[in-house]
Amino acid sequence: QVQSVESGGGLVQAGASLRLSCAASGFTLDYYTIGWFRQAPGKEREGVSTISSSDGSTYYADSVKGRFTISRDNAKNTVYLQMNSLKPEDTAVYYCAQTSTVVASYLSPYEYDYWGQGTQVTVSS
């Protein structure tokens, strides 16, 4: 059974850092493209960052470029999202998701099949 569990969220002040983890079970990261997405109240779910299964290429939303870094530890079967210089507008529930199929649009949530339960990130001003 393909599952992933997010952790690492919390309440921080603007400018702080957090590292989110997405621990995978039931599948091997090597063969899946993994994405981080977020959803703020009243807003649509949006892509934050993804890392492809084929060559490890990474993709970022413009709003987080230069501040967030996605990485993958295959030995631990875990994907991380390092978030620096957090802003109040980063406040959302963060989800990781994965797919084993070919992805056309890496930051589109519709491309992903399996989703975790999410972890809350709240950034105060």
XYZ file of N, CA and C in Angstrom:
375
model
N 0.845 -1.188 0.000
C 0.000 0.000 0.000
C 0.885 1.243 0.000
N 0.664 2.108 -0.968
C 1.448 3.331 -1.085
C 0.964 4.337 -0.053
N 1.884 4.743 0.821
C 1.544 5.733 1.834
C 2.701 6.690 2.044
N 2.361 7.882 2.469
C 3.392 8.836 2.867
C 2.873 9.626 4.048
N 3.782 9.971 4.939
C 3.424 10.699 6.147
C 4.282 11.940 6.242
N 3.630 13.093 6.311
C 4.348 14.355 6.447
C 4.561 14.689 7.917
N 5.646 15.380 8.188
C 5.916 15.868 9.533
C 6.814 17.084 9.426
N 6.944 17.795 10.548
C 7.855 18.931 10.592
C 7.197 20.294 10.567
N 5.875 20.308 10.428
C 5.196 21.594 10.434
C 5.184 22.211 11.824
N 4.719 23.450 11.888
C 4.644 24.109 13.184
C 4.340 25.576 13.036
N 4.421 26.268 14.154
C 4.187 27.707 14.209
C 5.522 28.406 14.386
N 5.864 29.290 13.447
C 7.124 30.015 13.514
C 6.878 31.479 13.170
N 7.868 32.292 13.470
C 7.798 33.700 13.107
C 8.371 33.913 11.713
N 7.965 34.993 11.101
C 8.484 35.335 9.783
C 10.011 35.393 9.820
N 10.625 34.841 8.779
C 12.078 34.806 8.708
C 12.700 33.516 9.212
N 11.904 32.714 9.887
C 12.415 31.457 10.450
C 12.467 30.362 9.380
N 12.955 29.211 9.803
C 13.080 28.068 8.901
C 12.363 26.860 9.477
N 11.931 25.988 8.590
C 11.374 24.701 8.958
C 11.814 23.681 7.921
N 11.924 22.433 8.353
C 12.178 21.361 7.412
C 11.051 20.343 7.502
N 10.346 20.173 6.414
C 9.291 19.183 6.349
C 9.851 17.864 5.837
N 9.291 16.783 6.352
C 9.689 15.450 5.905
C 8.480 14.706 5.363
N 8.728 13.911 4.349
C 7.695 13.059 3.763
C 8.263 11.635 3.764
N 7.831 10.835 4.722
C 8.325 9.469 4.851
C 7.424 8.532 4.060
N 8.030 7.819 3.144
C 7.263 6.952 2.243
C 7.274 5.508 2.723
N 6.180 4.832 2.502
C 6.110 3.396 2.775
C 5.281 2.727 1.688
N 5.607 1.477 1.419
C 4.871 0.746 0.394
C 5.355 0.994 -1.015
N 6.364 1.844 -1.138
C 6.926 2.075 -2.464
C 8.346 2.618 -2.304
N 9.097 2.540 -3.373
C 10.476 3.011 -3.365
C 10.552 4.346 -4.083
N 11.167 5.307 -3.426
C 11.223 6.658 -3.968
C 11.825 6.729 -5.362
N 12.764 5.851 -5.633
C 13.497 5.921 -6.897
C 12.565 5.973 -8.099
N 11.407 5.333 -7.983
C 10.542 5.175 -9.139
C 9.349 6.128 -9.137
N 9.350 7.071 -8.190
C 8.225 7.980 -8.071
C 8.688 9.423 -8.125
N 7.905 10.215 -8.786
C 8.073 11.663 -8.706
C 7.311 12.137 -7.479
N 7.977 12.925 -6.661
C 7.398 13.378 -5.397
C 7.224 14.883 -5.443
N 6.084 15.328 -4.967
C 5.827 16.755 -4.942
C 5.358 17.229 -3.584
N 5.683 18.472 -3.289
C 5.126 19.156 -2.131
C 4.109 20.169 -2.631
N 2.961 20.164 -1.988
C 1.882 21.069 -2.339
C 1.384 21.745 -1.074
N 0.658 22.824 -1.237
C 0.103 23.480 -0.046
C -1.269 24.038 -0.369
N -2.050 24.158 0.684
C -3.384 24.705 0.535
C -3.701 25.591 1.720
N -3.929 26.844 1.417
C -4.318 27.812 2.441
C -5.844 27.881 2.487
N -6.407 28.303 3.611
C -7.873 28.388 3.720
C -8.471 29.241 2.608
N -9.482 28.702 1.943
C -10.163 29.443 0.894
C -9.439 29.504 -0.431
N -8.298 28.816 -0.508
C -7.518 28.843 -1.749
C -7.376 27.438 -2.316
N -7.059 27.380 -3.593
C -6.833 26.091 -4.235
C -5.480 25.522 -3.821
N -5.383 24.202 -3.919
C -4.109 23.560 -3.652
C -3.133 23.945 -4.765
N -1.916 24.274 -4.366
C -0.925 24.701 -5.349
C 0.379 23.943 -5.178
N 1.079 23.787 -6.296
C 2.360 23.119 -6.267
C 3.429 24.025 -5.689
N 4.253 23.472 -4.835
C 5.355 24.214 -4.204
C 6.690 23.789 -4.815
N 6.923 22.471 -4.823
C 8.185 21.969 -5.338
C 8.043 20.489 -5.622
N 8.741 20.020 -6.645
C 8.716 18.596 -6.963
C 10.110 18.130 -7.351
N 10.302 16.826 -7.222
C 11.566 16.209 -7.624
C 11.224 14.983 -8.442
N 11.798 14.911 -9.621
C 11.393 13.858 -10.548
C 12.098 12.548 -10.239
N 11.458 11.454 -10.641
C 12.036 10.130 -10.433
C 13.120 9.831 -11.462
N 13.001 10.405 -12.647
C 13.881 10.016 -13.750
C 15.316 10.482 -13.538
N 15.477 11.769 -13.227
C 16.845 12.291 -13.130
C 17.055 13.190 -11.921
N 16.055 13.225 -11.034
C 16.205 14.041 -9.838
C 16.054 15.526 -10.086
N 15.556 15.894 -11.258
C 15.350 17.316 -11.530
C 14.357 17.892 -10.527
N 14.584 19.135 -10.163
C 13.713 19.793 -9.186
C 12.989 20.969 -9.819
N 11.819 21.250 -9.298
C 10.972 22.312 -9.819
C 10.400 23.084 -8.634
N 10.293 24.390 -8.815
C 9.808 25.243 -7.737
C 8.797 26.254 -8.255
N 7.822 26.541 -7.419
C 6.929 27.653 -7.711
C 7.734 28.947 -7.588
N 7.370 29.930 -8.376
C 8.095 31.203 -8.353
C 8.100 31.818 -6.956
N 7.035 31.613 -6.222
C 6.895 32.237 -4.909
C 7.864 31.692 -3.879
N 8.471 30.525 -4.143
C 9.374 29.930 -3.155
C 10.798 29.769 -3.673
N 11.038 30.097 -4.915
C 12.385 29.962 -5.474
C 13.382 30.773 -4.671
N 14.508 30.138 -4.373
C 15.548 30.804 -3.602
C 15.356 30.689 -2.106
N 14.190 30.235 -1.667
C 13.925 30.090 -0.233
C 13.721 28.623 0.172
N 13.108 27.848 -0.693
C 12.807 26.446 -0.396
C 13.718 25.536 -1.209
N 14.052 24.389 -0.613
C 14.869 23.397 -1.304
C 14.285 22.009 -1.065
N 14.045 21.297 -2.142
C 13.552 19.919 -2.039
C 14.727 18.969 -2.209
N 14.704 17.881 -1.449
C 15.752 16.878 -1.566
C 15.170 15.511 -1.263
N 15.925 14.516 -1.643
C 15.433 13.146 -1.506
C 16.542 12.276 -0.930
N 16.230 11.491 0.080
C 17.171 10.535 0.654
C 16.609 9.151 0.382
N 17.113 8.516 -0.656
C 16.562 7.221 -1.044
C 16.803 6.148 0.017
N 17.917 6.263 0.728
C 18.228 5.269 1.756
C 17.190 5.306 2.883
N 16.688 6.491 3.167
C 15.676 6.646 4.205
C 14.267 6.673 3.631
N 14.180 6.596 2.308
C 12.879 6.652 1.646
C 12.086 7.878 2.081
N 12.779 8.997 2.120
C 12.182 10.223 2.632
C 12.516 11.397 1.716
N 11.553 12.259 1.537
C 11.758 13.507 0.798
C 11.612 14.661 1.782
N 12.464 15.647 1.626
C 12.470 16.793 2.538
C 12.130 18.079 1.777
N 11.602 19.019 2.509
C 11.421 20.364 1.989
C 11.989 21.324 3.025
N 13.152 21.863 2.718
C 13.772 22.858 3.588
C 13.195 24.212 3.239
N 12.599 24.859 4.215
C 11.947 26.143 3.986
C 12.645 27.205 4.809
N 13.259 28.155 4.150
C 13.959 29.258 4.808
C 13.244 30.573 4.527
N 13.562 31.552 5.336
C 12.993 32.900 5.165
C 11.482 32.848 5.002
N 10.850 32.141 5.897
C 9.400 31.951 5.787
C 8.654 33.270 5.921
N 7.559 33.348 5.184
C 6.718 34.537 5.166
C 5.303 34.166 5.618
N 4.553 35.121 6.105
C 3.158 34.820 6.502
C 2.352 34.189 5.364
N 2.633 34.567 4.142
C 1.898 34.003 3.011
C 2.255 32.551 2.722
N 3.248 32.013 3.428
C 3.564 30.586 3.304
C 2.665 29.732 4.198
N 1.859 30.377 5.013
C 0.963 29.657 5.907
C -0.029 28.806 5.121
N -0.060 27.516 5.421
C -0.923 26.581 4.703
C -0.742 25.191 5.290
N -1.589 24.277 4.853
C -1.342 22.861 5.105
C -0.488 22.357 3.942
N 0.613 21.712 4.282
C 1.547 21.214 3.276
C 1.363 19.703 3.132
N 1.260 19.280 1.888
C 1.061 17.866 1.566
C 2.199 17.376 0.678
N 2.562 16.119 0.861
C 3.415 15.515 -0.155
C 2.565 14.523 -0.937
N 2.927 14.340 -2.175
C 2.182 13.467 -3.067
C 3.158 12.814 -4.035
N 2.731 11.705 -4.586
C 3.638 10.986 -5.469
C 2.879 10.337 -6.625
N 3.634 10.110 -7.677
C 3.101 9.422 -8.832
C 4.214 8.634 -9.506
N 3.847 7.516 -10.099
C 4.828 6.711 -10.816
C 4.679 6.880 -12.317
N 3.708 7.692 -12.729
C 3.468 7.883 -14.155
C 4.274 9.071 -14.672
N 4.335 9.181 -15.967
C 5.045 10.299 -16.586
C 4.272 11.587 -16.292
N 4.989 12.584 -15.849
C 4.367 13.848 -15.451
C 4.573 14.889 -16.549
N 3.498 15.542 -16.927
C 3.595 16.594 -17.935
C 3.788 17.965 -17.294
N 3.122 18.154 -16.165
C 3.206 19.433 -15.476
C 3.552 19.154 -14.030
N 4.799 19.334 -13.686
C 5.302 18.863 -12.396
C 4.657 19.530 -11.193
N 4.198 20.738 -11.339
C 3.625 21.450 -10.198
C 2.095 21.397 -10.167
N 1.510 20.598 -11.048
C 0.061 20.464 -11.041
C -0.358 19.337 -10.107
N -1.214 19.615 -9.128
C -1.640 18.560 -8.208
C -2.417 17.444 -8.907
N -2.970 17.718 -10.068
C -3.766 16.711 -10.771
C -2.917 15.586 -11.339
N -1.618 15.788 -11.368
C -0.716 14.777 -11.909
C -0.380 13.698 -10.884
N -0.759 13.889 -9.628
C -0.291 13.029 -8.545
C -1.417 12.149 -8.015
N -1.054 10.919 -7.693
C -2.053 9.908 -7.348
C -2.230 9.679 -5.855
N -1.148 9.737 -5.117
C -1.198 9.364 -3.703
C -0.798 10.561 -2.853
N -1.590 10.788 -1.812
C -1.413 11.981 -0.995
C -1.290 11.617 0.480
N -0.452 12.383 1.173
C -0.374 12.255 2.610
C -1.489 13.044 3.276
N -1.467 13.058 4.602
C -2.548 13.702 5.355
C -2.297 15.188 5.584
N -1.071 15.622 5.350
C -0.744 17.042 5.462
C -0.166 17.417 6.815
N 0.577 18.507 6.818
C 1.124 19.059 8.052
C 0.964 20.577 8.000
N 0.532 21.148 9.101
C 0.227 22.584 9.140
C 1.486 23.405 9.341
N 1.645 24.419 8.520
C 2.710 25.409 8.694
C 2.041 26.761 8.885
N 2.370 27.407 9.994
C 1.820 28.726 10.287
C 2.968 29.681 10.542
N 2.991 30.767 9.789
C 4.050 31.764 9.913
C 3.422 33.064 10.385
N 3.838 33.517 11.546
C 3.287 34.754 12.101
C 4.170 35.938 11.713
N 3.552 37.090 11.612
C 4.293 38.291 11.200
C 4.883 39.012 12.395
